[in-house]
Short mmCIF file of C-alpha atoms in Angstrom, two decimals:
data_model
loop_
_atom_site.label_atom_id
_atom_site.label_comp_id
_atom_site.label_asym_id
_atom_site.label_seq_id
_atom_site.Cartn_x
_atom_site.Cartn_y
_atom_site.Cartn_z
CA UNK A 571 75.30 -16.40 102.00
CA UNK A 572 76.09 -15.84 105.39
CA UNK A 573 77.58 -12.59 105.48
CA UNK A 574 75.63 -11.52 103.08
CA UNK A 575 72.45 -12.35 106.04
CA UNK A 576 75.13 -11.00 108.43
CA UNK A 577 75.75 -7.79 106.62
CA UNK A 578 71.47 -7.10 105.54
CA UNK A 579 70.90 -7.77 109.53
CA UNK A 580 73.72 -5.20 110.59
CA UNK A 581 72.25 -2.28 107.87
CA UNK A 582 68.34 -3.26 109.24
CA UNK A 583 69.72 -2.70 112.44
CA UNK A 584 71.32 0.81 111.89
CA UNK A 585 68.38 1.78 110.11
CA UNK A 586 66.04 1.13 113.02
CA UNK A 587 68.67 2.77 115.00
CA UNK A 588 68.88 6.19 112.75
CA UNK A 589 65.31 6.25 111.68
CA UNK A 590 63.85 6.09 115.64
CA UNK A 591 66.56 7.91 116.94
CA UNK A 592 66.25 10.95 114.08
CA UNK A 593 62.03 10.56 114.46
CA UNK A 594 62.33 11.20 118.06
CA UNK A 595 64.52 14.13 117.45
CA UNK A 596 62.10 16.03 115.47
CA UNK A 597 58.83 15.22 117.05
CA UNK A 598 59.81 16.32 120.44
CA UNK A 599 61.71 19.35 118.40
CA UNK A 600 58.18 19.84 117.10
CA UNK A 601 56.61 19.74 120.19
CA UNK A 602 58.03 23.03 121.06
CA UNK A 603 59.36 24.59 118.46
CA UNK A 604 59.79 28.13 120.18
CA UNK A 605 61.94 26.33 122.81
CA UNK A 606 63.86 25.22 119.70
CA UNK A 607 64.55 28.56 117.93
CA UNK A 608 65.55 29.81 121.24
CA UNK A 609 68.33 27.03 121.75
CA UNK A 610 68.98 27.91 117.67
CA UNK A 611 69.47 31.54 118.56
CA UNK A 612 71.62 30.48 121.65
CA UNK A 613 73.93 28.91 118.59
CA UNK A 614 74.16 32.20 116.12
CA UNK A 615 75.01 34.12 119.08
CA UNK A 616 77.65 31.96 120.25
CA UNK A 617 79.04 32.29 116.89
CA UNK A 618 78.45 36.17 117.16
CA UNK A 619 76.21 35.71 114.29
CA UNK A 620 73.78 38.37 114.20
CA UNK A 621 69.98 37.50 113.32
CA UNK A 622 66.64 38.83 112.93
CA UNK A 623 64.08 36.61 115.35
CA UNK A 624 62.11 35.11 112.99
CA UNK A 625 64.74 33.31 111.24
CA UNK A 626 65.40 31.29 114.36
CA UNK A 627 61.93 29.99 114.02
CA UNK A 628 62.10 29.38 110.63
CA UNK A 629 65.11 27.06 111.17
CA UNK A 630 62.91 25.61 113.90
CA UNK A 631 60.18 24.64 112.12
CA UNK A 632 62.55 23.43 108.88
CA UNK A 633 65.29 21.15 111.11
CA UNK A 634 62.64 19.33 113.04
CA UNK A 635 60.47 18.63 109.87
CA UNK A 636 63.57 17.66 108.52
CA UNK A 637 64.81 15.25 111.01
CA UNK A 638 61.58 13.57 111.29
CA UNK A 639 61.10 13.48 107.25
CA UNK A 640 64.45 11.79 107.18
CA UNK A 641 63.87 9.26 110.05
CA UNK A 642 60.73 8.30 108.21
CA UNK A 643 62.57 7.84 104.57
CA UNK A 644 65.33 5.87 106.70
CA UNK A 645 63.06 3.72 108.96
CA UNK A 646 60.64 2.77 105.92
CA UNK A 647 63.65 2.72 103.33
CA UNK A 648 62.14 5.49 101.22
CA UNK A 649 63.99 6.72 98.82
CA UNK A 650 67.19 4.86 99.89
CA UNK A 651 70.10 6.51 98.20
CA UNK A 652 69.08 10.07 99.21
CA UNK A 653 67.63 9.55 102.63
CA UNK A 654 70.56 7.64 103.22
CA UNK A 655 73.23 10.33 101.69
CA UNK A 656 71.32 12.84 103.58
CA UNK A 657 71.87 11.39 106.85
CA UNK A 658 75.31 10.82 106.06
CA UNK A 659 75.79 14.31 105.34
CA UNK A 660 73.78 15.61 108.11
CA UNK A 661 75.90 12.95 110.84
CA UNK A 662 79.43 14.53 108.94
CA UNK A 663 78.36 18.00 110.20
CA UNK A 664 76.84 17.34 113.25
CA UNK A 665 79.57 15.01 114.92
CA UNK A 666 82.22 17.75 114.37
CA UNK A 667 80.14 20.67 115.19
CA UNK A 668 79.43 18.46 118.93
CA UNK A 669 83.04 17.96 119.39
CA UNK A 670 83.24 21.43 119.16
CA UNK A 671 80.35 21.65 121.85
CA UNK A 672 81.99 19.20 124.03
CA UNK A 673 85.29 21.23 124.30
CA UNK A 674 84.72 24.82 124.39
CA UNK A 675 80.79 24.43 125.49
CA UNK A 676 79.65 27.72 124.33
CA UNK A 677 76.20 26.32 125.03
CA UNK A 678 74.82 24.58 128.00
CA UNK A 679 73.22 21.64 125.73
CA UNK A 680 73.30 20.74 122.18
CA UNK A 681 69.38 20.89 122.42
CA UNK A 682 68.99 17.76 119.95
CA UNK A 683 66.51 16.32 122.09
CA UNK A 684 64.63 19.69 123.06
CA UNK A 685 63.68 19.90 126.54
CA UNK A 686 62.83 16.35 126.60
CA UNK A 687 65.72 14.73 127.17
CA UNK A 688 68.45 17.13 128.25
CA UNK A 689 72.33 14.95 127.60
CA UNK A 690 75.53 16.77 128.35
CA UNK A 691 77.42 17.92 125.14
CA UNK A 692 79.93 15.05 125.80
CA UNK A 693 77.11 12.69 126.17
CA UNK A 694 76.09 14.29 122.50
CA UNK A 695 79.19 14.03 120.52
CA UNK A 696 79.72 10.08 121.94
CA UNK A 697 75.69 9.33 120.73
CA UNK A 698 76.91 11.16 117.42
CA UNK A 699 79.74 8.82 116.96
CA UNK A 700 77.51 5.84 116.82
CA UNK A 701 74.97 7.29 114.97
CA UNK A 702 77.89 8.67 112.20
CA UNK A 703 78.70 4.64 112.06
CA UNK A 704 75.31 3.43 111.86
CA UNK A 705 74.61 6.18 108.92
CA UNK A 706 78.03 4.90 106.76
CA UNK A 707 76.52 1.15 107.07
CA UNK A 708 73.10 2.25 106.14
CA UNK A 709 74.69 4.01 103.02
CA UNK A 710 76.59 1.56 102.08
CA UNK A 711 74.65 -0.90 102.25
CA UNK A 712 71.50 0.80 101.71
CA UNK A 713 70.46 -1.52 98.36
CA UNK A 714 69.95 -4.56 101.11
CA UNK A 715 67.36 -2.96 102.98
CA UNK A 716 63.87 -4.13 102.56
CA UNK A 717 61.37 -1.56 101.29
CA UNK A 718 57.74 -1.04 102.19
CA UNK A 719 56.63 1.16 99.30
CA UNK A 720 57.12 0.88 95.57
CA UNK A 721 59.46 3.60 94.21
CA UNK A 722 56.58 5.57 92.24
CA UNK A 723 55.35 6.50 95.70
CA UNK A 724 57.92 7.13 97.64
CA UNK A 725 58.69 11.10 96.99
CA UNK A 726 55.30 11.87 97.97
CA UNK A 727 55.60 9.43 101.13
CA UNK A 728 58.90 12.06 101.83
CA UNK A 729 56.68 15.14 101.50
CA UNK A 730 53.93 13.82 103.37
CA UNK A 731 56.54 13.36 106.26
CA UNK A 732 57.85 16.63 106.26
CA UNK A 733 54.42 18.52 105.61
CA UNK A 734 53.26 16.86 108.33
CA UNK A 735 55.76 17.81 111.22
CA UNK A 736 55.49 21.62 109.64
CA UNK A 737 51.80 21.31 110.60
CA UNK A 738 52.75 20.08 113.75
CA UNK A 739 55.01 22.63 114.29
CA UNK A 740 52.47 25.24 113.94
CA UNK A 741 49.96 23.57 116.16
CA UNK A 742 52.26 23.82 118.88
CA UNK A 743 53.80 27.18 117.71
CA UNK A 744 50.25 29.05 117.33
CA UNK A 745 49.09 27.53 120.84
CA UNK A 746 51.25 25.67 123.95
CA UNK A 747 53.23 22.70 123.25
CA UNK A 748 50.58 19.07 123.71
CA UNK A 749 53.51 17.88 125.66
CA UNK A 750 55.40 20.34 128.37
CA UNK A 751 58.79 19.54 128.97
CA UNK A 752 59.39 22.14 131.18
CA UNK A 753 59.10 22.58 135.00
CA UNK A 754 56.16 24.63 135.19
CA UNK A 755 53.89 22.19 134.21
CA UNK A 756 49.69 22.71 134.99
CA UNK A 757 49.17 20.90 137.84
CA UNK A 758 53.08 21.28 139.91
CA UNK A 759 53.42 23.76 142.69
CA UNK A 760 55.87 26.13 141.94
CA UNK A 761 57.44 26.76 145.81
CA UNK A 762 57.57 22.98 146.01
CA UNK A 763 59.73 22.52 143.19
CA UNK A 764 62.37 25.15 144.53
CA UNK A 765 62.39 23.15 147.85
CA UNK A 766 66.07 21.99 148.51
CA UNK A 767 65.43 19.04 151.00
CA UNK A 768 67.73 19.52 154.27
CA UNK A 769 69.85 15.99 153.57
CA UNK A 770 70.37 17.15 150.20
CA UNK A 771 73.81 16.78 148.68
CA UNK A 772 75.99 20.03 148.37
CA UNK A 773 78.52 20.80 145.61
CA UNK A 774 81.89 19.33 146.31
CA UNK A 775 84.97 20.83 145.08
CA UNK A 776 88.85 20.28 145.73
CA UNK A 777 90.97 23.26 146.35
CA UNK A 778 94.66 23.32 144.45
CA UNK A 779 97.56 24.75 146.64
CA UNK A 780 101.03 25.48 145.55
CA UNK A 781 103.86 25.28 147.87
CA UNK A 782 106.99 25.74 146.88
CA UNK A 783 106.62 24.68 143.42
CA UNK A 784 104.78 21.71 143.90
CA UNK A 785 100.59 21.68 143.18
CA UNK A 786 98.62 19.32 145.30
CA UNK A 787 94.51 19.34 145.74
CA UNK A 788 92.89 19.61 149.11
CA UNK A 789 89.03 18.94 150.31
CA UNK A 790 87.34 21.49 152.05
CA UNK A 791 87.94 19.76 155.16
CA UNK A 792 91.86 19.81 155.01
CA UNK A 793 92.55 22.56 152.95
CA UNK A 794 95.71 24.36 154.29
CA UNK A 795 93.43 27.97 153.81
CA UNK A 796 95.04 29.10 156.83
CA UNK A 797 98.45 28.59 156.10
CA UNK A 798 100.43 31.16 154.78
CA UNK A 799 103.49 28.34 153.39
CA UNK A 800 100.80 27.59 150.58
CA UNK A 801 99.49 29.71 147.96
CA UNK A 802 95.83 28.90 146.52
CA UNK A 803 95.89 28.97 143.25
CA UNK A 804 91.96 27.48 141.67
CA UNK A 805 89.23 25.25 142.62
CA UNK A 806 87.66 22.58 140.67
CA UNK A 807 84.36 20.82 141.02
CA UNK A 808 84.22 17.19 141.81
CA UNK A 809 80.36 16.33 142.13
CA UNK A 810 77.51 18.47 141.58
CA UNK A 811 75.14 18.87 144.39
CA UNK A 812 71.40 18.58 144.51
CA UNK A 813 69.56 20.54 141.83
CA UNK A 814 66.32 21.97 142.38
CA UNK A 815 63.92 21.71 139.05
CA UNK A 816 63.03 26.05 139.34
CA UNK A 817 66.26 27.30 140.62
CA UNK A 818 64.74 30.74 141.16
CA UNK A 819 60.96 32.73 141.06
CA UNK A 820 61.17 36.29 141.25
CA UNK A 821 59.05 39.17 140.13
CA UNK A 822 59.68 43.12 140.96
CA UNK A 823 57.88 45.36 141.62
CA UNK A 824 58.49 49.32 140.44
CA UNK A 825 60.36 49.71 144.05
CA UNK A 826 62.24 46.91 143.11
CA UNK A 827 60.27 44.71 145.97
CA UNK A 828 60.02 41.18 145.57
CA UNK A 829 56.15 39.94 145.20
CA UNK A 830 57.17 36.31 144.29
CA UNK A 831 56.24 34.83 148.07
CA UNK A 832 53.12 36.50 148.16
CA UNK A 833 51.50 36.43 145.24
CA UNK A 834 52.87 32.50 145.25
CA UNK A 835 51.06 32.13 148.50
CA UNK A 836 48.33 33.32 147.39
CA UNK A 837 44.78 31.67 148.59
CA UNK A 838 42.50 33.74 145.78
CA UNK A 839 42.55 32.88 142.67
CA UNK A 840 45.80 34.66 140.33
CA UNK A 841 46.01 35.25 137.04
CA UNK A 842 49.96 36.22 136.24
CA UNK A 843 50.28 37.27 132.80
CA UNK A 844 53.93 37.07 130.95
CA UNK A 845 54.93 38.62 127.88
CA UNK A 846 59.79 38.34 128.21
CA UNK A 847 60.00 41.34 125.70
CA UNK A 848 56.91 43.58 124.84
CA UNK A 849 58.01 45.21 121.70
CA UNK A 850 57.85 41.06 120.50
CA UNK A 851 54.55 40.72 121.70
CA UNK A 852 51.17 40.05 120.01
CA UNK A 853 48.87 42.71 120.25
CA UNK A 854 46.19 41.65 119.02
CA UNK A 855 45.71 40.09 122.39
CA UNK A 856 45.64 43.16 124.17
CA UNK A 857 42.01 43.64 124.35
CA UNK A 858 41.04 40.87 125.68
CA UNK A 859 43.98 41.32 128.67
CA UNK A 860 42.32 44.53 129.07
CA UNK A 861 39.41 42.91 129.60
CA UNK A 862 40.31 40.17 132.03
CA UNK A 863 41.40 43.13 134.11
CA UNK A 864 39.15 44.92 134.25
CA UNK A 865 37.18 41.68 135.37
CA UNK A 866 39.73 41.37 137.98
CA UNK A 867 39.71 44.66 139.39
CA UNK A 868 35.36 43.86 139.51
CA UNK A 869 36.03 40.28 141.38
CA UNK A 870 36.47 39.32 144.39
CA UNK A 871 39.22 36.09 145.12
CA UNK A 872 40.88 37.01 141.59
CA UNK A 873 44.07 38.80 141.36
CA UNK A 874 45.83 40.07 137.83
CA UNK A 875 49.86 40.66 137.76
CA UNK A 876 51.45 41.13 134.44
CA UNK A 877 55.26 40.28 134.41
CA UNK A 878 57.69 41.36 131.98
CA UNK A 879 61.34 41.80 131.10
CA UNK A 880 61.07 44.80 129.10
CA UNK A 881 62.63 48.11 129.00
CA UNK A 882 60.93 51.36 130.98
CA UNK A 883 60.41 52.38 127.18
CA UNK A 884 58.88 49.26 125.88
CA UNK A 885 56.32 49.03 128.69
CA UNK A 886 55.71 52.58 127.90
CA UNK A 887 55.15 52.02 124.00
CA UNK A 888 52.87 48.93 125.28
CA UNK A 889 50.66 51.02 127.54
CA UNK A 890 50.22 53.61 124.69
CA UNK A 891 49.53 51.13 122.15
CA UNK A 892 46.90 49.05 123.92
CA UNK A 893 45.89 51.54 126.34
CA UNK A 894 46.30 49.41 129.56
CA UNK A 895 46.84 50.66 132.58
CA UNK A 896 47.68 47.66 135.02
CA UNK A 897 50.87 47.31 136.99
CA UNK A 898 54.27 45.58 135.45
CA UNK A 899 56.73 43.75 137.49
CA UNK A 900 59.79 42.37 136.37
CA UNK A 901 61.41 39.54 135.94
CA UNK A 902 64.55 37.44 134.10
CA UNK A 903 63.55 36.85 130.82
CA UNK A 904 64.92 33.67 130.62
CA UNK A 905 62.41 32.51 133.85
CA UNK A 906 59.57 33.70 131.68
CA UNK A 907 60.72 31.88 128.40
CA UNK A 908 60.61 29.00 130.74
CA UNK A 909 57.14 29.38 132.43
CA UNK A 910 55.27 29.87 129.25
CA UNK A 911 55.94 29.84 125.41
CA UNK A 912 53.42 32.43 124.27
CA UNK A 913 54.59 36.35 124.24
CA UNK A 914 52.07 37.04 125.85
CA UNK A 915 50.42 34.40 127.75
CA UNK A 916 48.86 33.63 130.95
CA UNK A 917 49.47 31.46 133.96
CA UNK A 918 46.92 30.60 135.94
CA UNK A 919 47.99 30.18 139.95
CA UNK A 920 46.19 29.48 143.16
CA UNK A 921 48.78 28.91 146.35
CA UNK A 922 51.82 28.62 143.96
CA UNK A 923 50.07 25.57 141.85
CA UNK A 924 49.47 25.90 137.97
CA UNK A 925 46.10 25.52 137.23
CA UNK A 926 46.19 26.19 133.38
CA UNK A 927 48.26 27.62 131.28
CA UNK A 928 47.05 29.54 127.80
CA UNK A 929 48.68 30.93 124.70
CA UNK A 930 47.17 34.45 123.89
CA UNK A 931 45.15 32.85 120.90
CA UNK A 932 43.65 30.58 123.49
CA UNK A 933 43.14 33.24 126.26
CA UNK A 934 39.75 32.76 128.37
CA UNK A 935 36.83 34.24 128.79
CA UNK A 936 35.56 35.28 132.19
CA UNK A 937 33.09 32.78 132.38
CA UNK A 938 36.18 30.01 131.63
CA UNK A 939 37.97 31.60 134.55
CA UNK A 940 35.26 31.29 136.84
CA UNK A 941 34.42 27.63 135.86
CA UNK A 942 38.21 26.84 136.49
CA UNK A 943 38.24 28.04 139.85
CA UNK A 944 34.50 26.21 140.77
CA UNK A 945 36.69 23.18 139.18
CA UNK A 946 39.56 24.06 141.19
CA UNK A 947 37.48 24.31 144.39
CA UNK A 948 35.58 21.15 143.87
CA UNK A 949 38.95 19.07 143.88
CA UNK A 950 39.94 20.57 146.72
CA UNK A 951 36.81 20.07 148.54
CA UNK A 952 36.77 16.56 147.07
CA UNK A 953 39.76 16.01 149.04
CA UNK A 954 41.57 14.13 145.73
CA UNK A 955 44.65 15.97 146.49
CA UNK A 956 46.71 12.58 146.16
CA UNK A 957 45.59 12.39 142.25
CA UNK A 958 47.47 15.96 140.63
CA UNK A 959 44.76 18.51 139.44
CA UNK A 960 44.35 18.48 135.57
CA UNK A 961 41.86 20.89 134.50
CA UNK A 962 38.82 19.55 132.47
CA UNK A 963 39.89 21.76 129.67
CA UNK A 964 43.75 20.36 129.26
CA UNK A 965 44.49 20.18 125.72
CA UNK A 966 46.37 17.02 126.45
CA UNK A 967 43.65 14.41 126.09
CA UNK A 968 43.74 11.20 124.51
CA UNK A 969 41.21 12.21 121.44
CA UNK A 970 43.89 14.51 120.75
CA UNK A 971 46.80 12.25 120.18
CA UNK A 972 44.29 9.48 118.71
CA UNK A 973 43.56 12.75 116.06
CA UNK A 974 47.39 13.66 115.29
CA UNK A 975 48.03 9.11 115.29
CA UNK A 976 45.37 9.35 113.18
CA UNK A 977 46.60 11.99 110.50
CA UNK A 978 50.10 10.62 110.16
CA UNK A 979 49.37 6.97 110.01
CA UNK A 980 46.28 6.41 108.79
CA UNK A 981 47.50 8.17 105.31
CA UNK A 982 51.06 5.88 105.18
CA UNK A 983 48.46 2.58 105.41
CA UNK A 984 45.99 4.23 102.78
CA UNK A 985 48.97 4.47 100.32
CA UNK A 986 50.61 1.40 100.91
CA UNK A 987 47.09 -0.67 100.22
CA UNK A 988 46.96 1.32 97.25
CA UNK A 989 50.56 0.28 96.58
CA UNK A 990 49.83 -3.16 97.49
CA UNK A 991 46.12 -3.99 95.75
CA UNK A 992 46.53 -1.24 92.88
CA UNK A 993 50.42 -0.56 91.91
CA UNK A 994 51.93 -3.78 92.28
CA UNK A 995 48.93 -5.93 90.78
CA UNK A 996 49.28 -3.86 87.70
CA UNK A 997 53.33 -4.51 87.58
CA UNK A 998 52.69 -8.13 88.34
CA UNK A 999 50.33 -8.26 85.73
#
């Protein structure tokens, strides 16, 4: 009887292990799913597999929904002999596919937690070990877990789960992630967070000399570089230095000048549009970017930039097709992936600090633009500048997450008093 308690304690365990730890991976997946079709095209390409765009998004959209559907089935022991097979099978690719991460590293980061919580590929394959265990206890001993919902209910409880992170998916797909996980938050100041502080620690890396057959590693303070008896033959780092969170900010103009300092020191009012690759972009929004600059260009205190990584050619197509006329700089379009996950969208700057950020289905009016910078103004008059500006309109309020708490759990207790007062009752009866 005891092992029996023993063993059912170990396989509630695991379950609470897999089911939070596979929930967390697809809601912050879901969160930003362009962020995750770009780390998903980052793997076909290291595998020099050629693919069309939108089937990194689609992949997006399905392995979140996926991992969160499954965390759900395991953490509420839904359907226990397939959403514990399934996990099996998923941990069985996974843990081998990180190994191969770990030691060749064709990619920075696996990505499984998004930008959220960024582990080395090491750090992945070791959490994948553990997780591989837990997910051969929970299917074999799956039968000893305690379930919530009768069996009659339980596929739809699976759908529900994964229809519901789709939806969330799209939220955040067809307008800017509720959560940013990125540095260029609304609110930071982008010069202070490429400040490297003066007592910052530097890379440190030991030098290897040869000398007459023998190898031997040197510091950079005693490193023989002078002496012709030894040979250098590589370097190798020993601790990585101090990091900044935007390593660099740089936009071009078409004399290949620089206008990052400036137009981040800025005292008026800037409104920095980004689109990474024009030819991907939405047009549809092109009017209405017309149209805040041609309120620019009437304004005073409001500058427009538009910032790009496009081709001479693209940029050309784009002015033909939407008629504009405004001035493109360039940039990496990795930086711009970065600042904004619309194609286009718009940044909103005054003195190098984010005021708002919108997707181009979100884009302002005039009138918004104006009432953020009266906002904008009042905080600074206010002198509040120890409390970090969030604009009135953020998209991150609590109504909003009391609305998506709402959807997903107000359903699951809905079914399981129907379960409970309706289902059972008529099976005990």
């Amino acid at each position: 009887m005891n092992n029996n308690k023993s063993l059912k304690i170990t396989a509630e365990i695991c379950r609470i292990l897999i089911g939070a730890v596979f929930i967390f991976s697809g809601f912050v997946k879901s969160v930003d799913p362009t962020g995750s079709a770009i780390k998903i095209g980052e793997y076909l390409e290291s595998f020099g597999a050629p693919h069309p765009s939108w089937l990194s998004m689609f992949l997006s959209f399905n392995l979140s929904s996926i991992e969160f559907a499954l965390g759900v089935c395991v953490l509420l022991a839904v359907l226990r002999w397939w959403s514990s097979l399934l996990t099996l099978v998923f941990m069985c690719v996974m843990t081998p596919l990180t190994l191969y991460l770990a030691l060749y590293n064709p990619v920075a980061d696996c990505g499984c937690f998004g930008d959220a919580l960024v582990i080395t590929n090491w750090q992945t394959f070791y959490k994948n070990i553990v997780l591989l265990a837990a997910a051969v206890i929970v299917f074999i001993y799956r039968n000893k877990l305690e379930q919530i919902y009768s069996r009659s209910l339980q596929g739809f409880i699976a759908l529900f789960a994964f229809f519901f992170c789709i939806g969330f998916c799209y939220w955040n797909f067809a307008h800017l992630p509720v959560i940013d996980f990125r540095p260029y938050k609304v609110g930071e100041n982008i010069p202070s967070l490429m400040n490297i502080p003066p007592d910052a620690p530097q890379d440190e890396y030991v030098f290897i000399y040869e000398k007459e057959g023998v190898t031997k590693e040197f510091t950079l303070d005693n490193s023989p570089a002078g002496d012709s008896a030894w040979t250098y033959v590589d370097a190798r780092l020993v601790s990585k230095g101090f990091v900044p969170k935007i390593g660099s900010f740089e936009l071009f103009d078409e004399n290949n000048i620089n206008l990052a300092e400036d137009i981040l020191q800025q005292p008026e009012l800037v409104m920095l549009f980004v689109s990474p690759h024009l030819d991907e972009a939405s047009e549809k929004s092109a009017s209405k970017i017309n149209n805040l600059y041609d309120f620019a260009q009437e304004t005073d205190g409001l500058q427009f930039y538009f910032a790009t990584a496009s081709s001479d050619e693209e940029i050309a197509s784009w002015r033909i097709d939407t008629g504009s006329d405004y001035q493109m700089l360039t940039a990496d379009d990795v930086v711009l992936k970065t600042m904004i996950r619309s194609n286009p969208g718009l940044l909103v700057l005054r003195e190098g600090t984010i005021l708002n950020k919108y997707h181009f289905n979100d884009f302002p009016s005039p009138d918004d633009i104006l009432a953020l910078a009266a906002d904008y103004q009042s905080y600074i008059d206010e002198a509040v500048l120890d409390a970090k500006w969030k604009p009135a309109t953020s998209p991150q309020k609590a109504n909003f997450w009391l609305f998506i708490s709402a959807a997903f759990f107000v359903p699951l207790l809905l079914i399981w008093l129907y379960d409970f007062l309706i289902v059972r009752k008529s099976k005990r009866v």
